[in-house]
PDB file of C-alpha atoms in Angstrom:
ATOM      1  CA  UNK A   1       0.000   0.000   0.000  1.00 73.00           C
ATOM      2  CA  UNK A   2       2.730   2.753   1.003  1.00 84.00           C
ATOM      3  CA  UNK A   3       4.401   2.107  -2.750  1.00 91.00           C
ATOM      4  CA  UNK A   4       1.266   3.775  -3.884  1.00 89.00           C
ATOM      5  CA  UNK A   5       2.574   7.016  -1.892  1.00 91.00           C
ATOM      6  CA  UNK A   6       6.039   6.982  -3.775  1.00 94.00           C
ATOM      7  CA  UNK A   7       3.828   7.887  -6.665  1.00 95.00           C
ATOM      8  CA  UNK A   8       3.761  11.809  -7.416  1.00 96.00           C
ATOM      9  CA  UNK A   9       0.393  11.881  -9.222  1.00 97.00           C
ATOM     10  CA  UNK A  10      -1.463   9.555  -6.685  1.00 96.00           C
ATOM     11  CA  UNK A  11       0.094  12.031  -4.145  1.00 96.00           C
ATOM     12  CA  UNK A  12      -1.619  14.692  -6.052  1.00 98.00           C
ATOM     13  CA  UNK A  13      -4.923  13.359  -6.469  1.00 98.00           C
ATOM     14  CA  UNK A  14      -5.272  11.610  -2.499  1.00 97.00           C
ATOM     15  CA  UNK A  15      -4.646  15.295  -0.823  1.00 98.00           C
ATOM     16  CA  UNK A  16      -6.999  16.618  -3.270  1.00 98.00           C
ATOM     17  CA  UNK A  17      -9.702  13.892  -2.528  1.00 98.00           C
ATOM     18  CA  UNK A  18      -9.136  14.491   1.394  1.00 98.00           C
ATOM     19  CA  UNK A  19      -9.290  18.013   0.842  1.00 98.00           C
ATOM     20  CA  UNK A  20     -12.291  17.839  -0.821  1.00 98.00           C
ATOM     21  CA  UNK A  21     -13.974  15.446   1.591  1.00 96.00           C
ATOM     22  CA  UNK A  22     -13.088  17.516   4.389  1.00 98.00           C
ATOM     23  CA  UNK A  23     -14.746  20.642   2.861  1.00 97.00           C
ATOM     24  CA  UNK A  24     -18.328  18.201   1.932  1.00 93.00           C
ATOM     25  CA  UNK A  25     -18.394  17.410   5.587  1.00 94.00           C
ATOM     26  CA  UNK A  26     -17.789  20.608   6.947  1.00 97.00           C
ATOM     27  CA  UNK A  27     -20.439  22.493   4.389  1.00 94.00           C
ATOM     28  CA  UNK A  28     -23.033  19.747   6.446  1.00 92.00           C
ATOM     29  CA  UNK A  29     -22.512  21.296   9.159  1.00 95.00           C
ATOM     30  CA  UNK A  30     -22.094  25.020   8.162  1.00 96.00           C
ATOM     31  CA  UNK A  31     -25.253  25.334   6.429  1.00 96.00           C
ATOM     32  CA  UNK A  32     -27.638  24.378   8.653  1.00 95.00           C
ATOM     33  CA  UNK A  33     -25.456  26.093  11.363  1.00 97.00           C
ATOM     34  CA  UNK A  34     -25.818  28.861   9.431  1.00 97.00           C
ATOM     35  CA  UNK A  35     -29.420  28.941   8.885  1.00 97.00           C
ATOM     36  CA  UNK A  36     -30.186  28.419  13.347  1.00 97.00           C
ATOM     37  CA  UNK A  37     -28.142  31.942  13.347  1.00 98.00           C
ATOM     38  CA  UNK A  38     -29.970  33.950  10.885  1.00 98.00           C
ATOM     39  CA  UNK A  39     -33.411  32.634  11.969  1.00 97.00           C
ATOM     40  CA  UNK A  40     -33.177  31.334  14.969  1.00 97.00           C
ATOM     41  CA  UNK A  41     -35.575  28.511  13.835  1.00 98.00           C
ATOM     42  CA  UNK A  42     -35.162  24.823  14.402  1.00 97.00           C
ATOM     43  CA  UNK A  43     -37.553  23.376  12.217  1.00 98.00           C
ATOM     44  CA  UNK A  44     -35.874  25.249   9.396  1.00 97.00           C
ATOM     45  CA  UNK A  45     -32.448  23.894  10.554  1.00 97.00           C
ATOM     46  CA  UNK A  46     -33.835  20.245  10.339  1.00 96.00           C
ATOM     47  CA  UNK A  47     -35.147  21.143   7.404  1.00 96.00           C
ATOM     48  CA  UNK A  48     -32.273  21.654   6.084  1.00 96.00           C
ATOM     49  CA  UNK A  49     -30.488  18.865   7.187  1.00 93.00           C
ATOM     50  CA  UNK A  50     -33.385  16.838   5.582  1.00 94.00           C
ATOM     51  CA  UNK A  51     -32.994  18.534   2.259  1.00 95.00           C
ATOM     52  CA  UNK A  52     -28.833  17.961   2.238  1.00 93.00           C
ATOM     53  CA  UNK A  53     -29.407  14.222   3.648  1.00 90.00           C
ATOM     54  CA  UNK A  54     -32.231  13.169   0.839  1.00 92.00           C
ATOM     55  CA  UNK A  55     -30.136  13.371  -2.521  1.00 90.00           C
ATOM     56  CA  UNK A  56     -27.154  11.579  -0.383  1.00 87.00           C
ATOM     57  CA  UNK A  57     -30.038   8.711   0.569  1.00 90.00           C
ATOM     58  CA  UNK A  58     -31.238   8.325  -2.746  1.00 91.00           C
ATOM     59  CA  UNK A  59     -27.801   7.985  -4.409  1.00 92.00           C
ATOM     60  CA  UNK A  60     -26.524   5.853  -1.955  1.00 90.00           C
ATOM     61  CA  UNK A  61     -29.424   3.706  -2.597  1.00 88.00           C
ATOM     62  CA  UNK A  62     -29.177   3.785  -6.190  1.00 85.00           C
ATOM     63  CA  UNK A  63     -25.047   3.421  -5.862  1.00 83.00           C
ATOM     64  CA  UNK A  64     -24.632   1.489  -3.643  1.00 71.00           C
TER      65      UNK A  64
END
């Protein structure tokens, strides 16, 4: 597995897919973080947790 890391381009793409990870799991928290501060609302906030986490259930089902 760590011969994989000797090469440059699978360097390259690895930090870019953790990177990118990191930033999708981060924006599922933000948002509906975001949304309790402006309104203050938490039915809104679940909403939007509900609206992130459908598309993610339906591809996962679908994807496998």
């Amino acid at each position: 597995m760590f011969r994989l890391f000797k090469d440059r381009n699978f360097v390259v793409f690895w930090f870019g897919e953790m990177v990118s990870v990191i930033g999708d799991h981060i924006s599922l928290i933000a948002f509906p973080w975001l949304v309790l501060q402006m309104t203050n609302s938490a039915a809104l906030t679940g909403l939007v947790f509900a609206v992130q986490g459908i598309p993610r259930a339906a591809l996962m089902l679908a994807g496998g």
